[in-house]
Amino acid sequence: MALSPKQFLAQLVTQKILDQQTADRYEVEILQKNIPVDEYLIQVGIKKDIVLKIKAASLNVSYVDINTAAIDPQALNLVPEALARRYTIIPYQYDAATETLSIATTDPLNFNLVEFLESKTRKRIIFSLAIQEDILKAINNSYSQNLSPEVRAALKEVAPSVKKVENEYKPESNAPIAKIVNTILDFAIKSRASDIHIEPLESKTRVRYRIDGILQEKLTLPRTIHESLISRLKILSDMKIDEHRIPQDGRFNYRSTDEEIDIRASTLPTVHGEKMVMRLLKKSGGIPSLADLGLSPASLKLVEEAISRPNGIVLVTGPTGSGKTTTLYSILNKLNTLSTNIVTLEDPVEYQIPGINQVQVNPQAGLTFAAGLKSFLRQDPNIILVGEIRDKDTTSLAIQAALTGHLVFSTLHTNDSASTIARLIDLGGENFLIASVLDAIIAQRIVRRICESCKTQYEPEPSVIEDIKNVLGDYLPPQYKQGEPIKLWKGAGCEACDNSGYLGRIGIYEVLRISPAINKLIFKNASTDEIFQQSVAEGLITMKQDGYVKALDGRTTIEEILRTTDI
């Protein structure tokens, strides 16, 4: 039974979206105008998704956000586009086991339409409530221009040859499967995805893309084609297609109409079958300059000073996926001249840079980081890049290389700059040697940029303003110290950013320059906290501070900074 206006408004008061006084005033106006409560609330500016979630709960139906739901091509195949447009519905999920078709609609209590669709599709129909504009957009995208049309066409071809879950590769289904693979890869390139996850679930196969650092589900496929899909990708990656029990790694090149990319593929056996993850790497270009990375002028100056020295160690730290390799490549690009011999040891070589000797680690052949680094010292290098310092041998050799007059770059997995020193000591480095060679530590994260097409300004809550002032302290921009109200930015969501409010990424940084005072602390084996306090006293800008300044500049959001820095 639908909620009365009073009950509906009470839900908004409970959720602290309205205060009681405003709710009472709205109730009077709704009764005077004699219009549905949901229509009125949307008119006065309450977000549609909030209103519809309450409405769906009152009608005992589910609410679906079609913008974020992955549209199932099988579901689209069951309802013609003309029918979807006529009744403003979008089929978004099909469960083959129960033969149930989930459909988003603006009128979930239209039982005549349910009966008509059940007779038309011969499936059980479940209606979910959704926003009308989102349904219309999904119809346009899914039936005409998005990922699903090519996949639906290929599924029609493959359907007769795949009746049940198969365990072997079927050559006769290769053509349509190849089309699906090409569509998945082309979409990844167009959407700027860095990774593709193809995951078997109990009743379907889920395809997710990591776009601007966030995994997004964009497609679901019938479970029956999963093995054929993985087999096709294994053949491309030069893996064994008959081996399903152990993880495998491979790689292949893929050329789309726009560009050529290098794809690193990895399989993992799961309880429902083999999962495959593909990392997409551009073959050329894609290396930003140091200035384009997002370093503040003060941090950029510290980095440029550190990399201009003839010897020493510069470390880039952060968790997996924080952009460490990109930062190192930007540095090498700047240092790459005819008079400099640069050698790199990587796992894997992600970007190929002309003029630099890049070596791929091969543990099976005995070419580890430590073994490669030992060989590098006989190659007359000026600059050495070691992909990662991960054991005692590599640590010792990196320090030895720096002591013998080489400039060494590498990465470590630590949360901030100050804790990197303790990590080096854990890995077997002597503190007096670390003090002698360590020159700078760059800690970093990657955050999403606000979409410029739908960027809007807003006034944050008082608690957020207080937090910004506390975190930034002396680094608060002068205009805000003088009383100008603090305003922040966010993306409203548009077609350009796929309604996410974000488009592209930017780094936030913390550059710790090893000063004489910090050198003495390392030599004394001081704690991480002591080193941090000394670096702050010397003017260290922390990652959180750097991020907050970028948020005030309108380049990212406070939510992104907190997501990546609050560990």
Coordinates of C-alpha atoms in Angstrom, one line a residue:
M1 CA 0.0 0.0 0.0
A2 CA 1.3 3.4 -1.0
L3 CA 2.4 5.8 1.7
S4 CA 0.3 8.9 2.5
P5 CA 2.0 12.3 2.1
K6 CA 2.5 12.5 5.9
Q7 CA 4.1 9.0 6.0
F8 CA 6.3 9.8 2.9
L9 CA 7.5 13.1 4.4
A10 CA 8.2 11.4 7.8
Q11 CA 10.7 9.1 6.0
L12 CA 12.5 12.2 4.7
V13 CA 12.6 13.6 8.2
T14 CA 14.0 10.3 9.6
Q15 CA 16.7 10.4 6.9
K16 CA 17.5 14.0 7.9
I17 CA 16.8 15.2 4.3
L18 CA 14.1 17.5 5.6
D19 CA 13.4 19.1 9.0
Q20 CA 10.0 18.7 10.6
Q21 CA 8.9 22.3 10.0
T22 CA 9.6 22.0 6.2
A23 CA 7.9 18.6 6.1
D24 CA 4.7 20.1 7.6
R25 CA 4.7 23.0 5.1
Y26 CA 5.2 20.6 2.2
E27 CA 2.3 18.4 3.5
V28 CA -0.1 21.4 3.4
E29 CA 1.0 22.4 -0.1
I30 CA 0.6 18.8 -1.4
L31 CA -3.0 18.6 -0.1
Q32 CA -3.8 22.1 -1.5
K33 CA -2.5 21.3 -4.9
N34 CA -3.8 17.8 -4.9
I35 CA -0.8 16.3 -6.7
P36 CA 1.1 13.0 -5.9
V37 CA 3.7 13.4 -3.1
D38 CA 6.6 12.1 -5.2
E39 CA 5.9 14.5 -8.1
Y40 CA 5.8 17.5 -5.7
L41 CA 9.0 16.5 -3.9
I42 CA 10.9 16.3 -7.2
Q43 CA 9.5 19.7 -8.2
V44 CA 10.8 21.3 -5.0
G45 CA 14.3 19.9 -5.5
I46 CA 14.5 16.6 -3.6
K47 CA 16.7 14.2 -5.5
K48 CA 14.8 11.8 -7.7
D49 CA 16.6 8.7 -6.5
I50 CA 15.8 9.5 -2.9
V51 CA 12.2 10.0 -3.7
L52 CA 11.9 6.9 -5.8
K53 CA 13.6 4.6 -3.2
I54 CA 11.0 5.6 -0.6
K55 CA 8.2 5.2 -3.2
A56 CA 9.6 1.7 -4.2
A57 CA 9.7 0.6 -0.6
S58 CA 6.2 1.7 0.0
L59 CA 4.9 -0.2 -3.1
N60 CA 6.9 -3.3 -2.0
V61 CA 9.0 -3.3 -5.2
S62 CA 12.7 -2.9 -5.8
Y63 CA 14.4 0.3 -7.0
V64 CA 17.1 0.1 -9.6
D65 CA 19.7 2.7 -10.6
I66 CA 19.9 2.0 -14.3
N67 CA 22.9 4.4 -14.7
T68 CA 25.1 1.9 -12.7
A69 CA 23.3 -1.4 -13.6
A70 CA 25.1 -3.6 -16.2
I71 CA 22.5 -4.2 -18.9
D72 CA 22.3 -8.0 -19.7
P73 CA 22.4 -8.5 -23.5
Q74 CA 20.3 -11.7 -23.0
A75 CA 17.6 -9.6 -21.4
L76 CA 17.7 -7.0 -24.2
N77 CA 17.2 -9.9 -26.8
L78 CA 13.9 -10.8 -25.1
V79 CA 12.3 -7.4 -25.5
P80 CA 12.3 -5.6 -28.9
E81 CA 13.4 -1.9 -28.9
A82 CA 10.0 -0.7 -30.2
L83 CA 8.3 -2.3 -27.3
A84 CA 10.8 -0.8 -24.8
R85 CA 10.2 2.7 -26.2
R86 CA 6.4 2.3 -26.4
Y87 CA 6.1 1.4 -22.7
T88 CA 9.3 3.2 -21.4
I89 CA 10.8 0.0 -20.0
I90 CA 14.3 -1.4 -20.1
P91 CA 15.1 -5.1 -19.5
Y92 CA 18.3 -5.2 -17.5
Q93 CA 18.8 -8.7 -16.1
Y94 CA 17.9 -12.3 -17.0
D95 CA 18.2 -15.3 -14.8
A96 CA 18.3 -18.4 -17.1
A97 CA 17.9 -20.8 -14.1
T98 CA 14.5 -19.4 -13.1
E99 CA 13.7 -17.9 -16.5
T100 CA 13.0 -14.6 -14.8
L101 CA 13.4 -11.3 -16.6
S102 CA 13.9 -8.1 -14.6
I103 CA 12.6 -4.9 -16.2
A104 CA 13.0 -1.3 -15.1
T105 CA 9.8 0.8 -15.4
T106 CA 8.2 4.0 -14.1
D107 CA 4.9 2.1 -13.3
P108 CA 5.8 -1.1 -11.4
L109 CA 2.1 -1.8 -10.6
N110 CA 1.0 -2.0 -14.2
F111 CA -0.2 -5.7 -14.0
N112 CA -1.7 -5.6 -17.5
L113 CA 1.7 -4.8 -18.9
V114 CA 3.3 -7.6 -16.8
E115 CA 0.7 -10.1 -18.2
F116 CA 1.3 -8.8 -21.8
L117 CA 5.2 -9.1 -21.5
E118 CA 5.0 -12.6 -19.9
S119 CA 2.9 -13.8 -22.8
K120 CA 5.2 -12.1 -25.3
T121 CA 8.6 -13.3 -23.8
R122 CA 7.3 -16.6 -22.2
K123 CA 9.4 -15.5 -19.1
R124 CA 8.5 -14.5 -15.6
I125 CA 8.6 -10.7 -15.3
I126 CA 9.7 -8.7 -12.3
F127 CA 9.3 -4.9 -12.4
S128 CA 11.6 -2.5 -10.7
L129 CA 11.1 1.2 -10.2
A130 CA 13.6 3.5 -12.0
I131 CA 13.9 7.2 -13.0
Q132 CA 12.2 7.8 -16.4
E133 CA 15.1 9.9 -17.9
D134 CA 17.5 7.1 -16.9
I135 CA 15.3 4.5 -18.6
L136 CA 15.1 6.5 -21.9
K137 CA 18.9 7.1 -21.8
A138 CA 19.5 3.3 -21.3
I139 CA 17.2 2.5 -24.2
N140 CA 19.2 4.8 -26.5
N141 CA 22.6 3.5 -25.2
S142 CA 21.8 -0.2 -25.0
Y143 CA 19.8 -0.7 -28.1
S144 CA 21.8 1.5 -30.4
Q145 CA 25.3 2.8 -29.4
N146 CA 26.7 1.1 -26.4
L147 CA 28.5 -2.2 -25.6
S148 CA 25.4 -4.4 -25.9
P149 CA 24.3 -4.3 -29.6
E150 CA 27.4 -6.0 -31.0
V151 CA 27.3 -8.5 -28.1
R152 CA 23.6 -9.2 -28.7
A153 CA 24.2 -9.8 -32.4
A154 CA 27.1 -12.2 -31.6
L155 CA 25.1 -14.0 -28.9
K156 CA 22.4 -14.7 -31.5
E157 CA 25.1 -16.4 -33.7
V158 CA 26.7 -18.4 -30.8
A159 CA 23.4 -19.4 -29.1
P160 CA 22.7 -22.5 -31.3
S161 CA 26.1 -24.0 -30.7
V162 CA 26.2 -23.4 -26.9
K163 CA 23.4 -25.3 -25.3
K164 CA 25.0 -26.0 -21.9
V165 CA 28.2 -25.1 -19.9
E166 CA 31.1 -26.5 -21.9
N167 CA 34.6 -27.3 -20.7
E168 CA 36.4 -27.2 -24.0
Y169 CA 37.1 -24.7 -26.7
K170 CA 34.7 -25.1 -29.7
P171 CA 36.1 -23.9 -33.0
E172 CA 32.7 -23.5 -34.6
S173 CA 31.7 -20.9 -32.0
N174 CA 35.0 -18.9 -32.6
A175 CA 33.6 -16.2 -34.9
P176 CA 30.9 -14.8 -32.7
I177 CA 33.1 -15.3 -29.6
A178 CA 35.8 -13.3 -31.4
K179 CA 33.3 -10.5 -32.0
I180 CA 32.4 -10.4 -28.3
V181 CA 36.1 -10.3 -27.3
N182 CA 36.7 -7.5 -29.8
T183 CA 33.7 -5.5 -28.6
I184 CA 34.8 -5.9 -24.9
L185 CA 38.4 -4.7 -25.8
D186 CA 37.2 -1.8 -28.0
F187 CA 34.9 -0.6 -25.3
A188 CA 37.7 -0.7 -22.8
I189 CA 39.9 1.5 -25.0
K190 CA 37.1 4.0 -25.7
S191 CA 36.2 4.3 -22.0
R192 CA 39.9 4.7 -21.0
A193 CA 39.8 1.6 -18.8
S194 CA 43.1 0.4 -17.3
D195 CA 41.9 -3.2 -16.5
I196 CA 39.2 -5.6 -17.6
H197 CA 37.8 -8.3 -15.2
I198 CA 35.9 -11.2 -16.7
E199 CA 34.4 -13.1 -13.8
P200 CA 32.4 -16.3 -13.7
L201 CA 29.4 -16.2 -11.3
E202 CA 27.0 -19.0 -10.6
S203 CA 24.4 -18.1 -13.2
K204 CA 26.2 -15.5 -15.4
T205 CA 29.6 -14.0 -16.4
R206 CA 30.3 -10.5 -15.3
V207 CA 32.5 -8.0 -17.2
R208 CA 33.9 -5.1 -15.1
Y209 CA 36.1 -2.3 -16.2
R210 CA 38.5 -0.2 -14.0
I211 CA 37.9 3.3 -15.2
D212 CA 39.7 6.1 -13.4
G213 CA 40.7 3.7 -10.7
I214 CA 37.1 2.5 -9.9
L215 CA 35.7 -0.9 -11.0
Q216 CA 32.4 -0.5 -12.9
E217 CA 30.2 -3.4 -14.1
K218 CA 29.3 -2.7 -17.7
L219 CA 28.2 -6.0 -19.1
T220 CA 26.8 -9.4 -18.1
L221 CA 27.0 -12.4 -20.4
P222 CA 25.4 -15.9 -20.4
R223 CA 27.3 -18.3 -18.2
T224 CA 27.1 -20.8 -21.1
I225 CA 29.7 -18.9 -23.2
H226 CA 32.2 -18.3 -20.4
E227 CA 34.6 -21.2 -21.2
S228 CA 34.6 -20.3 -24.9
L229 CA 35.3 -16.7 -24.1
I230 CA 38.2 -17.5 -21.8
S231 CA 39.6 -20.0 -24.3
R232 CA 39.6 -17.4 -27.0
L233 CA 41.5 -15.0 -24.8
K234 CA 43.9 -17.8 -23.8
I235 CA 44.7 -18.5 -27.4
L236 CA 45.4 -14.8 -28.0
S237 CA 47.6 -14.7 -24.8
D238 CA 49.6 -17.9 -25.8
M239 CA 48.3 -19.8 -22.7
K240 CA 47.4 -23.5 -22.5
I241 CA 43.7 -23.7 -23.2
D242 CA 43.4 -27.2 -21.6
E243 CA 44.9 -26.1 -18.3
H244 CA 42.2 -24.9 -15.8
R245 CA 43.7 -25.9 -12.5
I246 CA 46.5 -23.4 -12.0
P247 CA 46.9 -19.6 -12.7
Q248 CA 48.5 -18.6 -16.0
D249 CA 50.0 -15.4 -17.4
G250 CA 50.3 -14.2 -20.9
R251 CA 50.2 -11.1 -23.1
F252 CA 49.2 -10.0 -26.6
N253 CA 48.9 -6.9 -28.8
Y254 CA 45.5 -5.6 -29.9
R255 CA 44.9 -2.9 -32.5
S256 CA 41.7 -1.0 -32.5
T257 CA 40.7 1.7 -35.0
D258 CA 42.2 4.3 -32.6
E259 CA 45.4 2.8 -31.3
E260 CA 47.5 -0.2 -30.5
I261 CA 47.7 -1.5 -27.0
D262 CA 49.7 -4.2 -25.1
I263 CA 47.5 -6.4 -23.0
R264 CA 48.8 -8.5 -20.0
A265 CA 46.4 -11.3 -19.2
S266 CA 46.2 -13.4 -16.1
T267 CA 43.8 -16.3 -15.2
L268 CA 42.8 -17.6 -11.8
P269 CA 40.8 -20.7 -11.1
T270 CA 37.7 -19.9 -8.9
V271 CA 34.9 -22.1 -7.7
H272 CA 32.7 -21.1 -10.7
G273 CA 35.4 -21.3 -13.3
E274 CA 38.4 -19.3 -14.5
K275 CA 38.5 -15.6 -13.9
M276 CA 40.6 -13.5 -16.3
V277 CA 42.0 -10.0 -15.6
M278 CA 43.6 -8.0 -18.4
R279 CA 45.8 -4.9 -17.9
L280 CA 45.8 -2.5 -20.8
L281 CA 48.9 -0.6 -21.7
K282 CA 49.4 1.9 -24.5
K283 CA 52.2 0.9 -26.9
S284 CA 53.3 4.5 -27.4
G285 CA 52.8 7.9 -25.8
G286 CA 50.9 8.0 -22.6
I287 CA 53.9 9.3 -20.5
P288 CA 53.1 12.7 -19.0
S289 CA 55.7 15.3 -18.2
L290 CA 56.6 15.9 -14.6
A291 CA 54.6 19.1 -14.7
D292 CA 51.5 17.3 -15.9
L293 CA 51.5 14.8 -13.1
G294 CA 50.0 17.3 -10.7
L295 CA 53.0 18.1 -8.5
S296 CA 52.7 21.4 -6.7
P297 CA 55.4 24.0 -7.6
A298 CA 57.2 23.4 -4.3
S299 CA 57.1 19.6 -4.7
L300 CA 58.2 19.8 -8.3
K301 CA 61.2 21.8 -7.4
L302 CA 62.2 19.3 -4.7
V303 CA 61.9 16.4 -7.2
E304 CA 63.9 18.2 -9.9
E305 CA 66.7 19.0 -7.4
A306 CA 66.8 15.3 -6.3
I307 CA 66.9 13.9 -9.9
S308 CA 69.6 16.3 -11.0
R309 CA 72.2 14.8 -8.6
P310 CA 74.8 12.5 -10.2
N311 CA 74.3 9.7 -7.6
G312 CA 72.0 8.6 -4.8
I313 CA 68.6 6.9 -4.4
V314 CA 65.2 8.3 -5.2
L315 CA 62.3 6.2 -4.1
V316 CA 58.6 6.4 -5.2
T317 CA 56.2 4.8 -2.7
G318 CA 52.5 3.9 -2.5
P319 CA 50.1 1.0 -2.8
T320 CA 49.5 -1.0 -6.0
G321 CA 47.8 1.2 -8.6
S322 CA 49.0 4.5 -7.1
G323 CA 50.9 5.6 -10.3
K324 CA 54.4 4.9 -9.1
T325 CA 55.6 3.5 -12.5
T326 CA 54.1 6.5 -14.4
T327 CA 56.0 8.9 -12.1
L328 CA 59.3 7.0 -12.6
Y329 CA 58.8 7.0 -16.4
S330 CA 58.1 10.8 -16.4
I331 CA 61.4 11.2 -14.5
L332 CA 63.3 9.0 -16.9
N333 CA 61.8 10.8 -19.9
K334 CA 63.2 14.1 -18.5
L335 CA 66.6 12.6 -17.9
N336 CA 66.8 10.7 -21.2
T337 CA 69.6 12.4 -23.2
L338 CA 72.3 11.2 -25.6
S339 CA 75.0 11.7 -23.0
T340 CA 73.2 9.5 -20.4
N341 CA 73.2 5.7 -20.3
I342 CA 69.9 4.6 -18.6
V343 CA 69.1 1.0 -17.9
T344 CA 65.9 -0.3 -16.3
L345 CA 64.9 -3.7 -14.8
E346 CA 61.1 -4.1 -14.8
D347 CA 58.4 -6.6 -14.1
P348 CA 56.9 -6.1 -16.7
V349 CA 58.1 -3.3 -19.0
E350 CA 54.9 -1.2 -19.2
Y351 CA 56.0 1.5 -21.6
Q352 CA 58.7 1.4 -24.2
I353 CA 60.9 4.6 -24.2
P354 CA 63.2 5.1 -27.2
G355 CA 66.9 5.5 -26.1
I356 CA 66.5 3.6 -22.8
N357 CA 67.7 0.1 -22.3
Q358 CA 64.7 -1.7 -20.8
V359 CA 65.0 -5.2 -19.4
Q360 CA 62.2 -7.6 -18.5
V361 CA 62.6 -9.6 -15.3
N362 CA 62.6 -13.4 -16.0
P363 CA 62.8 -15.4 -12.7
Q364 CA 62.5 -18.7 -14.6
A365 CA 65.7 -18.0 -16.5
G366 CA 67.4 -16.7 -13.3
L367 CA 67.0 -13.0 -14.2
T368 CA 65.7 -11.6 -10.9
F369 CA 65.9 -8.0 -9.7
A370 CA 69.0 -8.8 -7.7
A371 CA 70.7 -10.8 -10.5
G372 CA 69.9 -8.1 -13.1
L373 CA 71.1 -5.3 -10.9
K374 CA 74.4 -7.1 -10.4
S375 CA 74.8 -7.3 -14.2
F376 CA 73.8 -3.7 -14.7
L377 CA 76.9 -2.5 -12.7
R378 CA 79.0 -3.9 -15.5
Q379 CA 77.1 -2.0 -18.2
D380 CA 78.6 1.4 -17.5
P381 CA 75.2 3.0 -16.5
N382 CA 74.6 6.6 -15.3
I383 CA 71.1 5.9 -14.2
I384 CA 69.5 2.6 -13.0
L385 CA 65.8 2.0 -12.5
V386 CA 64.9 -1.1 -10.5
G387 CA 61.1 -1.8 -10.8
E388 CA 60.8 -2.7 -7.1
I389 CA 62.9 -3.2 -4.0
R390 CA 61.4 -6.3 -2.5
D391 CA 64.2 -8.3 -0.8
K392 CA 67.5 -8.0 1.1
D393 CA 69.7 -8.7 -2.0
T394 CA 68.0 -6.0 -4.1
T395 CA 68.2 -3.5 -1.2
S396 CA 71.9 -4.1 -0.7
L397 CA 72.8 -3.9 -4.4
A398 CA 70.7 -0.7 -4.9
I399 CA 72.7 0.9 -2.0
Q400 CA 75.9 -0.4 -3.4
A401 CA 75.1 1.1 -6.9
A402 CA 74.3 4.5 -5.3
L403 CA 77.6 4.4 -3.3
T404 CA 79.6 3.7 -6.4
G405 CA 78.4 6.8 -8.2
H406 CA 75.1 5.8 -9.9
L407 CA 71.7 7.5 -9.6
V408 CA 69.2 4.8 -8.7
F409 CA 65.4 4.9 -8.9
S410 CA 63.0 2.4 -7.5
T411 CA 59.6 1.8 -5.8
L412 CA 58.5 0.5 -2.4
H413 CA 55.0 -0.4 -1.0
T414 CA 54.7 2.0 2.0
N415 CA 51.8 4.2 3.1
D416 CA 53.8 7.5 3.4
S417 CA 57.2 8.9 2.9
A418 CA 58.5 8.8 6.5
S419 CA 57.7 5.0 7.0
T420 CA 59.8 4.2 3.9
I421 CA 63.1 4.5 5.9
A422 CA 61.9 1.9 8.4
R423 CA 60.9 -0.4 5.5
L424 CA 64.4 -0.1 4.0
I425 CA 65.9 -1.1 7.3
D426 CA 63.5 -4.1 7.5
L427 CA 64.7 -5.2 4.1
G428 CA 68.3 -5.4 5.4
G429 CA 69.6 -1.9 4.7
E430 CA 72.1 -0.5 7.3
N431 CA 70.8 2.8 8.6
F432 CA 74.2 4.6 8.2
L433 CA 74.4 3.4 4.5
I434 CA 70.7 4.5 3.9
A435 CA 71.6 7.9 5.4
S436 CA 74.6 8.2 3.0
V437 CA 72.7 7.4 -0.2
L438 CA 69.0 8.2 0.2
D439 CA 68.2 11.5 -1.5
A440 CA 64.4 11.9 -1.7
I441 CA 61.2 9.9 -1.2
I442 CA 58.0 10.6 -3.2
A443 CA 54.9 9.1 -1.7
Q444 CA 51.8 9.3 -3.9
R445 CA 48.2 8.4 -4.6
I446 CA 45.9 8.8 -7.6
V447 CA 42.5 10.5 -7.3
R448 CA 39.8 11.2 -9.9
R449 CA 39.5 14.6 -11.5
I450 CA 36.2 16.4 -11.5
C451 CA 34.5 16.4 -14.9
E452 CA 34.9 19.9 -16.5
S453 CA 31.7 19.5 -18.5
C454 CA 29.4 19.2 -15.4
K455 CA 31.5 20.9 -12.7
T456 CA 29.4 22.8 -10.1
Q457 CA 30.4 24.7 -7.0
Y458 CA 28.7 24.2 -3.6
E459 CA 29.1 25.3 0.0
P460 CA 30.3 22.4 2.3
E461 CA 29.0 21.5 5.7
P462 CA 30.6 23.4 8.7
S463 CA 32.3 20.2 9.9
V464 CA 34.0 19.8 6.5
I465 CA 35.2 23.5 6.5
E466 CA 36.6 22.9 10.0
D467 CA 38.4 19.8 8.8
I468 CA 39.9 21.6 5.8
K469 CA 41.2 24.4 8.1
N470 CA 42.7 22.0 10.6
V471 CA 44.4 19.8 8.0
L472 CA 45.8 22.7 5.9
G473 CA 46.8 25.0 8.8
D474 CA 49.4 27.4 7.4
Y475 CA 48.9 26.0 3.9
L476 CA 45.3 27.3 3.7
P477 CA 45.2 29.7 0.7
P478 CA 45.4 33.4 1.7
Q479 CA 41.9 34.4 0.5
Y480 CA 40.3 31.9 2.9
K481 CA 42.4 33.2 5.8
Q482 CA 41.1 36.7 5.0
G483 CA 37.5 35.6 5.4
E484 CA 36.4 34.5 2.0
P485 CA 33.9 31.6 2.4
I486 CA 35.3 28.2 1.5
K487 CA 33.6 26.7 -1.6
L488 CA 34.2 23.2 -3.0
W489 CA 33.5 21.6 -6.4
K490 CA 31.8 18.4 -7.6
G491 CA 30.6 16.9 -10.8
A492 CA 26.9 16.8 -11.3
G493 CA 27.1 13.9 -13.8
C494 CA 26.8 14.1 -17.6
E495 CA 27.2 12.1 -20.8
A496 CA 30.9 13.0 -21.0
C497 CA 31.7 11.4 -17.7
D498 CA 29.1 8.6 -17.9
N499 CA 27.2 10.3 -15.0
S500 CA 30.0 9.7 -12.6
G501 CA 31.0 13.3 -12.1
Y502 CA 34.7 12.4 -12.7
L503 CA 36.8 12.3 -15.9
G504 CA 40.5 11.5 -15.8
R505 CA 42.9 11.3 -12.8
I506 CA 45.5 13.4 -11.1
G507 CA 48.2 12.6 -8.5
I508 CA 48.5 13.8 -4.9
Y509 CA 52.1 13.8 -3.6
E510 CA 54.3 14.0 -0.5
V511 CA 58.0 14.7 -1.3
L512 CA 60.4 14.1 1.6
R513 CA 63.8 15.6 0.8
I514 CA 66.6 14.1 3.0
S515 CA 68.0 17.1 4.7
P516 CA 71.1 17.1 7.0
A517 CA 68.8 17.0 10.1
I518 CA 66.8 14.0 8.7
N519 CA 70.1 12.4 7.8
K520 CA 71.2 12.5 11.4
L521 CA 67.9 11.0 12.5
I522 CA 68.3 8.1 10.1
F523 CA 71.9 7.6 11.3
K524 CA 70.6 7.5 15.0
N525 CA 67.9 5.0 14.0
A526 CA 65.1 7.4 15.0
S527 CA 61.5 6.3 14.9
T528 CA 59.2 7.0 11.9
D529 CA 57.3 9.5 14.0
E530 CA 60.4 11.5 14.8
I531 CA 61.4 11.6 11.1
F532 CA 57.9 12.7 10.2
Q533 CA 57.8 15.5 12.8
Q534 CA 61.2 16.8 11.6
S535 CA 60.1 16.7 7.9
V536 CA 56.9 18.7 8.8
A537 CA 59.0 21.2 10.7
E538 CA 61.1 21.6 7.5
G539 CA 58.0 22.3 5.4
L540 CA 56.8 18.8 4.2
I541 CA 53.4 19.1 2.5
T542 CA 51.6 15.8 3.3
M543 CA 49.5 14.0 0.7
K544 CA 46.3 14.9 2.5
Q545 CA 47.3 18.6 2.5
D546 CA 48.2 18.4 -1.2
G547 CA 44.9 16.8 -1.9
Y548 CA 42.9 19.4 0.0
V549 CA 44.6 22.2 -1.9
K550 CA 43.6 20.5 -5.2
A551 CA 40.0 20.1 -3.9
L552 CA 39.9 23.9 -3.1
D553 CA 41.3 24.5 -6.7
G554 CA 38.4 22.5 -8.1
R555 CA 40.5 19.7 -9.5
T556 CA 39.1 16.9 -7.3
T557 CA 36.8 16.3 -4.4
I558 CA 37.3 16.0 -0.7
E559 CA 35.6 12.5 -0.9
E560 CA 38.3 11.3 -3.3
I561 CA 41.1 12.6 -1.0
L562 CA 39.6 10.8 2.0
R563 CA 39.1 7.6 0.0
T564 CA 42.7 7.4 -1.0
T565 CA 44.5 8.8 2.1
D566 CA 42.5 7.6 5.1
I567 CA 44.2 4.2 5.6

